[in-house]
Coordinates of C-alpha atoms in Angstrom, one line a residue:
X1 CA 0.0 0.2 0.2
X2 CA 2.8 2.6 0.7
X3 CA 4.5 2.0 -2.4
X4 CA 1.3 2.8 -4.4
X5 CA 0.8 6.2 -2.0
X6 CA 4.4 7.0 -2.9
X7 CA 2.7 7.2 -6.5
X8 CA -0.2 8.9 -6.2
X9 CA 1.9 11.8 -3.8
X10 CA 4.5 11.8 -6.1
X11 CA 7.3 10.9 -3.2
X12 CA 10.4 8.5 -3.6
X13 CA 9.1 4.9 -3.8
X14 CA 12.4 4.2 -2.5
X15 CA 11.7 6.4 0.4
X16 CA 10.0 3.0 2.1
X17 CA 13.6 0.8 3.1
X18 CA 11.1 -2.6 2.8
X19 CA 10.1 -1.6 -0.7
X20 CA 12.9 -4.1 -2.3
X21 CA 11.1 -4.5 -5.4
X22 CA 10.9 -3.2 -9.1
X23 CA 9.7 0.5 -9.9
X24 CA 6.7 -1.1 -11.7
X25 CA 5.1 -3.1 -8.5
X26 CA 4.9 0.8 -6.7
X27 CA 2.9 1.0 -10.2
X28 CA 0.6 -2.0 -10.1
X29 CA -0.1 -1.3 -5.8
X30 CA -1.4 2.4 -7.0
X31 CA -5.1 0.7 -7.5
X32 CA -5.2 -1.3 -4.4
X33 CA -3.6 2.1 -2.1
X34 CA -7.1 4.0 -3.6
X35 CA -9.0 0.7 -2.8
X36 CA -7.6 0.8 0.4
X37 CA -8.4 4.9 1.1
X38 CA -11.9 4.2 0.2
X39 CA -12.2 0.9 2.8
X40 CA -9.6 -0.4 4.1
X41 CA -11.7 -3.3 5.0
X42 CA -13.2 -4.0 1.2
X43 CA -9.2 -4.0 -0.2
X44 CA -8.6 -6.7 2.7
X45 CA -11.5 -8.6 2.1
X46 CA -10.6 -8.5 -1.8
X47 CA -7.3 -9.9 -1.5
X48 CA -7.7 -12.6 0.6
X49 CA -10.7 -13.9 -1.1
X50 CA -8.0 -13.8 -4.4
X51 CA -5.6 -15.8 -2.5
X52 CA -8.3 -18.4 -1.5
X53 CA -9.2 -18.4 -5.1
X54 CA -6.1 -18.7 -5.6
X55 CA -5.2 -22.1 -3.5
X56 CA -8.3 -23.1 -5.0
X57 CA -6.4 -23.2 -8.6
X58 CA -3.0 -24.2 -6.9
X59 CA -4.9 -27.6 -6.0
X60 CA -6.7 -28.3 -9.3
X61 CA -3.5 -27.7 -11.1
X62 CA -1.5 -29.9 -8.8
X63 CA -3.3 -32.7 -9.2
X64 CA -3.1 -32.5 -13.0
X65 CA 0.5 -32.1 -13.0
X66 CA 1.9 -34.2 -10.3
X67 CA -1.2 -37.0 -9.7
X68 CA -2.6 -37.0 -13.2
X69 CA -6.2 -36.4 -12.0
X70 CA -8.8 -33.8 -11.9
X71 CA -9.7 -32.7 -8.6
X72 CA -13.5 -33.2 -7.6
X73 CA -15.6 -32.8 -5.0
X74 CA -16.4 -36.5 -5.0
X75 CA -14.2 -39.4 -6.9
X76 CA -15.8 -41.7 -9.0
X77 CA -13.2 -42.9 -11.5
X78 CA -9.5 -43.8 -11.3
X79 CA -8.6 -40.0 -13.3
X80 CA -10.7 -38.3 -10.5
X81 CA -9.6 -37.2 -6.8
X82 CA -11.7 -35.9 -4.2
X83 CA -10.9 -32.5 -1.9
X84 CA -10.7 -35.0 0.9
X85 CA -8.1 -37.2 -0.6
X86 CA -5.3 -37.6 2.1
X87 CA -2.5 -36.8 -0.7
X88 CA -4.4 -33.2 -1.2
X89 CA -4.7 -32.6 2.5
X90 CA -1.5 -33.6 4.2
X91 CA 0.5 -31.6 2.1
X92 CA -1.8 -28.3 1.9
X93 CA -1.8 -28.8 6.1
X94 CA 2.3 -29.1 6.2
X95 CA 2.2 -25.8 4.3
X96 CA -0.5 -24.3 6.5
X97 CA 1.8 -22.4 8.4
X98 CA 2.8 -20.2 5.6
X99 CA -0.5 -19.7 4.2
X100 CA -1.1 -18.5 7.5
X101 CA 1.5 -16.1 7.2
X102 CA 1.0 -14.8 3.4
X103 CA -3.3 -14.0 4.7
X104 CA -2.1 -12.3 7.8
X105 CA 0.1 -10.4 6.3
X106 CA -2.0 -9.4 3.0
X107 CA 0.8 -11.0 1.0
X108 CA 0.9 -12.0 -2.9
X109 CA 3.0 -15.5 -2.8
X110 CA 0.1 -17.5 -2.9
X111 CA -0.6 -15.9 -6.1
X112 CA 2.7 -16.2 -7.4
X113 CA 2.5 -19.6 -6.9
X114 CA -0.6 -20.4 -8.7
X115 CA 0.4 -17.9 -11.9
X116 CA 3.7 -20.0 -11.5
X117 CA 1.7 -23.9 -11.8
X118 CA -0.5 -22.0 -14.3
X119 CA 2.7 -21.3 -16.5
X120 CA 4.2 -24.8 -16.7
X121 CA 0.3 -25.8 -17.2
X122 CA -0.1 -23.8 -20.2
X123 CA 3.5 -24.9 -21.4
X124 CA 3.1 -28.3 -21.0
X125 CA 0.4 -27.9 -23.7
X126 CA 2.4 -25.8 -26.0
X127 CA 0.8 -22.8 -25.4
X128 CA 3.1 -19.8 -25.1
X129 CA 1.4 -15.9 -25.4
X130 CA -0.4 -15.8 -22.2
X131 CA 1.8 -17.9 -19.9
X132 CA 4.3 -15.5 -21.4
X133 CA 2.3 -12.4 -20.1
X134 CA 1.7 -14.0 -16.7
X135 CA 5.5 -14.6 -16.7
X136 CA 6.3 -11.2 -17.5
X137 CA 3.9 -9.8 -15.6
X138 CA 4.2 -12.0 -12.3
X139 CA 8.5 -11.1 -12.7
X140 CA 8.3 -7.1 -13.1
X141 CA 5.9 -7.1 -9.5
X142 CA 8.3 -9.9 -7.3
X143 CA 11.3 -10.7 -9.7
X144 CA 11.4 -13.9 -8.6
X145 CA 9.1 -16.2 -10.8
X146 CA 12.5 -15.3 -12.7
X147 CA 14.2 -19.0 -11.8
X148 CA 11.3 -20.7 -13.5
X149 CA 11.9 -19.0 -16.3
X150 CA 15.3 -19.4 -16.5
X151 CA 14.8 -22.8 -15.7
X152 CA 12.2 -22.9 -18.5
X153 CA 15.2 -21.4 -20.6
X154 CA 17.1 -24.2 -19.4
X155 CA 14.6 -26.7 -20.5
X156 CA 14.7 -25.3 -24.6
X157 CA 11.5 -23.5 -23.9
X158 CA 13.2 -20.7 -26.7
X159 CA 9.9 -18.9 -28.0
X160 CA 8.0 -18.7 -24.4
X161 CA 11.2 -17.4 -23.6
X162 CA 11.6 -14.9 -26.0
X163 CA 8.1 -13.4 -25.6
X164 CA 8.2 -13.8 -22.0
X165 CA 11.3 -11.4 -22.4
X166 CA 9.6 -8.8 -24.5
X167 CA 6.9 -8.7 -22.4
X168 CA 8.9 -7.6 -19.4
X169 CA 10.2 -4.7 -21.6
X170 CA 7.2 -3.8 -22.8
X171 CA 5.6 -4.3 -19.1
X172 CA 8.2 -2.3 -17.3
X173 CA 8.1 0.6 -20.2
X174 CA 5.0 1.8 -18.6
X175 CA 7.1 2.6 -15.7
X176 CA 8.9 5.2 -17.7
X177 CA 5.8 6.7 -19.0
X178 CA 4.3 7.0 -15.6
X179 CA 7.3 8.6 -13.9
X180 CA 8.9 9.5 -17.0
X181 CA 12.4 8.8 -18.6
X182 CA 14.4 10.1 -16.6
X183 CA 12.8 9.3 -12.8
X184 CA 11.9 5.8 -14.0
X185 CA 15.6 5.7 -15.4
X186 CA 16.7 6.7 -11.8
X187 CA 14.4 4.5 -9.8
X188 CA 15.2 1.1 -11.9
X189 CA 19.3 2.2 -11.4
X190 CA 18.1 2.6 -7.7
X191 CA 16.5 -0.8 -7.5
X192 CA 19.1 -2.7 -9.4
X193 CA 22.4 -1.6 -7.5
X194 CA 21.3 -0.2 -3.8
X195 CA 18.0 -3.3 -3.9
X196 CA 18.8 -6.1 -6.1
X197 CA 22.4 -5.5 -5.3
X198 CA 22.4 -4.1 -2.3
X199 CA 23.3 -5.3 1.2
X200 CA 21.8 -8.7 2.2
X201 CA 19.0 -8.5 4.7
X202 CA 20.1 -10.0 8.1
X203 CA 17.1 -10.5 9.9
X204 CA 16.5 -13.7 11.1
X205 CA 13.1 -13.6 9.4
X206 CA 14.4 -13.7 5.4
X207 CA 15.1 -17.6 5.7
X208 CA 17.0 -17.0 2.1
X209 CA 20.1 -19.0 1.5
X210 CA 21.7 -15.7 1.3
X211 CA 21.9 -14.7 4.8
X212 CA 22.5 -18.2 6.2
X213 CA 25.6 -18.2 4.5
X214 CA 26.4 -14.5 5.3
X215 CA 26.0 -15.1 8.8
X216 CA 28.3 -18.4 8.6
X217 CA 31.3 -16.6 6.9
X218 CA 31.2 -13.1 8.4
X219 CA 31.3 -11.8 11.8
X220 CA 27.6 -10.6 11.6
X221 CA 23.9 -11.4 13.9
X222 CA 20.9 -12.3 12.3
X223 CA 19.4 -11.7 15.9
X224 CA 19.8 -11.9 19.8
X225 CA 23.7 -11.1 19.2
X226 CA 23.5 -14.7 18.2
X227 CA 27.1 -15.5 16.1
X228 CA 27.7 -18.9 14.9
X229 CA 30.0 -18.0 11.9
X230 CA 33.2 -20.2 11.0
X231 CA 35.3 -17.8 8.9
X232 CA 35.0 -13.8 9.3
X233 CA 35.1 -12.6 6.3
X234 CA 34.5 -8.9 4.7
X235 CA 30.2 -8.7 4.1
X236 CA 30.7 -7.5 0.2
X237 CA 32.9 -10.5 -0.1
X238 CA 30.8 -12.9 1.3
X239 CA 27.8 -12.2 -1.2
X240 CA 30.3 -12.7 -3.8
X241 CA 31.4 -16.1 -2.5
X242 CA 28.0 -17.1 -1.7
X243 CA 26.7 -16.1 -4.9
X244 CA 29.2 -18.4 -6.6
X245 CA 28.4 -21.0 -4.4
X246 CA 24.8 -21.5 -4.9
X247 CA 26.0 -21.6 -8.7
X248 CA 28.1 -24.1 -8.6
X249 CA 25.8 -26.4 -6.1
X250 CA 22.8 -25.6 -8.7
X251 CA 24.8 -26.3 -11.7
X252 CA 24.8 -30.1 -10.7
X253 CA 21.0 -30.7 -10.6
X254 CA 20.5 -28.2 -13.6
X255 CA 22.7 -30.9 -15.6
X256 CA 21.1 -33.9 -14.7
X257 CA 17.8 -31.8 -15.7
X258 CA 19.3 -30.9 -19.2
X259 CA 17.4 -32.8 -21.4
X260 CA 15.1 -30.6 -23.2
X261 CA 11.1 -30.6 -21.8
X262 CA 9.6 -32.6 -24.8
X263 CA 12.4 -35.6 -24.5
X264 CA 11.6 -35.4 -20.7
X265 CA 9.7 -38.4 -19.1
X266 CA 6.8 -37.3 -17.3
X267 CA 7.9 -38.5 -14.2
X268 CA 10.8 -36.7 -14.6
X269 CA 9.4 -33.5 -15.1
X270 CA 6.9 -34.0 -11.6
X271 CA 9.8 -33.6 -9.8
X272 CA 11.8 -31.3 -12.0
X273 CA 8.7 -29.1 -11.6
X274 CA 8.5 -29.8 -7.6
X275 CA 12.2 -29.0 -7.6
X276 CA 11.9 -25.8 -9.3
X277 CA 9.4 -24.4 -7.4
X278 CA 10.5 -25.4 -4.1
X279 CA 14.2 -23.8 -4.4
X280 CA 12.9 -20.5 -5.4
X281 CA 12.4 -19.3 -1.5
X282 CA 15.9 -20.4 -1.4
X283 CA 17.5 -18.3 -4.3
X284 CA 15.8 -14.8 -3.7
X285 CA 17.8 -13.0 -2.1
X286 CA 14.9 -12.1 0.2
X287 CA 12.3 -14.7 1.3
X288 CA 10.0 -14.5 4.0
X289 CA 8.3 -17.0 5.7
X290 CA 5.3 -16.6 3.6
X291 CA 7.4 -17.1 0.4
X292 CA 7.6 -20.8 1.7
X293 CA 4.1 -21.7 0.4
X294 CA 6.3 -22.7 -2.5
X295 CA 6.9 -26.0 -0.7
X296 CA 3.9 -27.2 -1.7
X297 CA 4.4 -29.0 -4.8
X298 CA 7.6 -30.4 -3.4
X299 CA 5.4 -31.9 -0.3
X300 CA 3.2 -33.2 -2.6
X301 CA 5.4 -34.8 -4.6
X302 CA 7.4 -36.7 -1.8
X303 CA 4.5 -38.2 -0.2
X304 CA 3.1 -39.2 -3.1
X305 CA 6.2 -40.8 -3.9
X306 CA 6.2 -41.9 -0.4
X307 CA 2.8 -43.8 -0.6
X308 CA 3.7 -45.6 -3.9
X309 CA 6.5 -46.7 -1.1
X310 CA 9.4 -47.7 -4.1
X311 CA 12.8 -47.0 -2.8
X312 CA 11.8 -46.0 0.5
X313 CA 14.6 -46.0 2.9
X314 CA 14.5 -45.7 6.6
X315 CA 17.0 -42.7 5.8
X316 CA 15.0 -40.9 3.3
X317 CA 12.0 -41.2 5.6
X318 CA 14.0 -39.5 8.5
X319 CA 15.3 -36.6 6.6
X320 CA 11.7 -35.9 5.4
X321 CA 10.8 -36.2 9.1
X322 CA 13.7 -34.0 10.0
X323 CA 12.8 -31.6 7.2
X324 CA 8.8 -31.6 9.0
X325 CA 10.3 -30.7 12.3
X326 CA 12.9 -28.0 11.4
X327 CA 9.9 -26.0 8.5
X328 CA 6.7 -26.9 10.8
X329 CA 7.2 -27.5 14.4
X330 CA 9.3 -24.3 14.7
X331 CA 6.5 -22.2 13.9
X332 CA 5.3 -20.0 16.9
X333 CA 2.2 -21.3 17.1
X334 CA 3.8 -24.4 18.6
X335 CA 6.9 -23.1 20.8
X336 CA 5.8 -19.5 21.1
X337 CA 7.1 -16.6 19.2
X338 CA 10.3 -16.3 21.3
X339 CA 12.1 -19.8 20.1
X340 CA 10.6 -19.4 17.0
X341 CA 12.5 -16.4 16.0
X342 CA 15.6 -17.8 17.7
X343 CA 14.9 -21.3 15.3
X344 CA 15.1 -18.8 12.2
X345 CA 18.4 -17.1 13.7
X346 CA 20.0 -20.2 12.8
X347 CA 18.5 -20.6 9.8
X348 CA 15.6 -23.6 10.4
X349 CA 13.3 -23.0 7.4
X350 CA 16.5 -22.3 5.2
X351 CA 17.6 -25.8 6.2
X352 CA 14.2 -27.8 6.1
X353 CA 14.0 -26.8 2.5
X354 CA 17.6 -27.6 2.0
X355 CA 16.9 -30.7 2.9
X356 CA 13.7 -31.7 1.2
X357 CA 15.3 -30.3 -2.0
X358 CA 18.0 -32.6 -1.8
X359 CA 15.5 -35.5 -0.9
X360 CA 13.8 -35.1 -3.8
X361 CA 17.0 -34.6 -5.9
X362 CA 18.0 -38.6 -4.7
X363 CA 14.7 -39.9 -5.9
X364 CA 14.9 -37.5 -9.6
X365 CA 18.4 -38.3 -9.6
X366 CA 17.2 -42.7 -9.4
X367 CA 14.9 -42.0 -12.3
X368 CA 17.6 -40.5 -14.5
X369 CA 19.6 -43.7 -13.5
X370 CA 17.4 -46.6 -13.9
X371 CA 14.6 -45.1 -16.2
X372 CA 10.8 -44.6 -15.4
X373 CA 9.9 -48.3 -15.9
X374 CA 9.6 -49.6 -12.4
X375 CA 8.5 -46.4 -11.0
X376 CA 5.2 -46.3 -13.4
X377 CA 4.5 -49.8 -11.9
X378 CA 5.1 -48.8 -8.4

């Protein structure tokens, strides 16, 4: 709301340090701010309703992508799955703490998860224009869906990628029209150098991989004056080292997923979509707790694999339990605000997400190594 008000009042949109998003985000927020000035209750009710509809869409599309089933109220055939099926309810409940955060803070992350899943669904059907427009809009608002765009380019979706880039230029060109070329350009420079490329936000509520690595490699605290660094490097140097580590580590699973979209088996794709979406909060420089609604596809895919009971070892089950404890049982609703914040200082949500991603990569890499026939038969 503050970003939209700044546009309406003609004040600096980056005077609010919490605005870390591109200039177009502030323009997008203008109608929301106008509605807020008329009725704060109305705009919040509309937004909460939008999040509810987003989850309706998330569940339906997820069933289609990951379960090859149609979500219905009462299943009457093998191609259908009921809303009350535990395969749907359990992963939903496992991310419920993040959904509550998204709702209580009137955030957009559930809507963006729906958008990303809709884009995946449309691209798999061979459609490009509408998903490219949505991808460009999502990136122009919150940036972090760019990781999905990069992954789709890695899967050789060149037409979709080129259209997305073209629409990104068009949408962000509106910022230059609204603010003027000089001020608009200055805002983009400010955002790129001091927001996107600025200091890492080390607050414990930022559960991205970057503040965790910074706390490990430099003499800084993420909260409560607690330090657990194993080195005392300069923070600016650590930022470069952290980015290098992330690129090097990500190159291994990307190499395993190098086949073009059309020549990748459906079972492999399910894991790849879940991993790509689940990794987004980790890779984003800023990731508040509500970003982790993106873990829903990962939980769904893992639970389905455990239900099929193929290649399940005790160690993998314990890894899943560990991730669940780190992600779910550290919520302030269970252990209280103080201890929840304390666990976040040590990156409990970050570490839980890393465990989930690694566990999913284990299953994916077995498909790469052994083929998909026995998984399809499981």
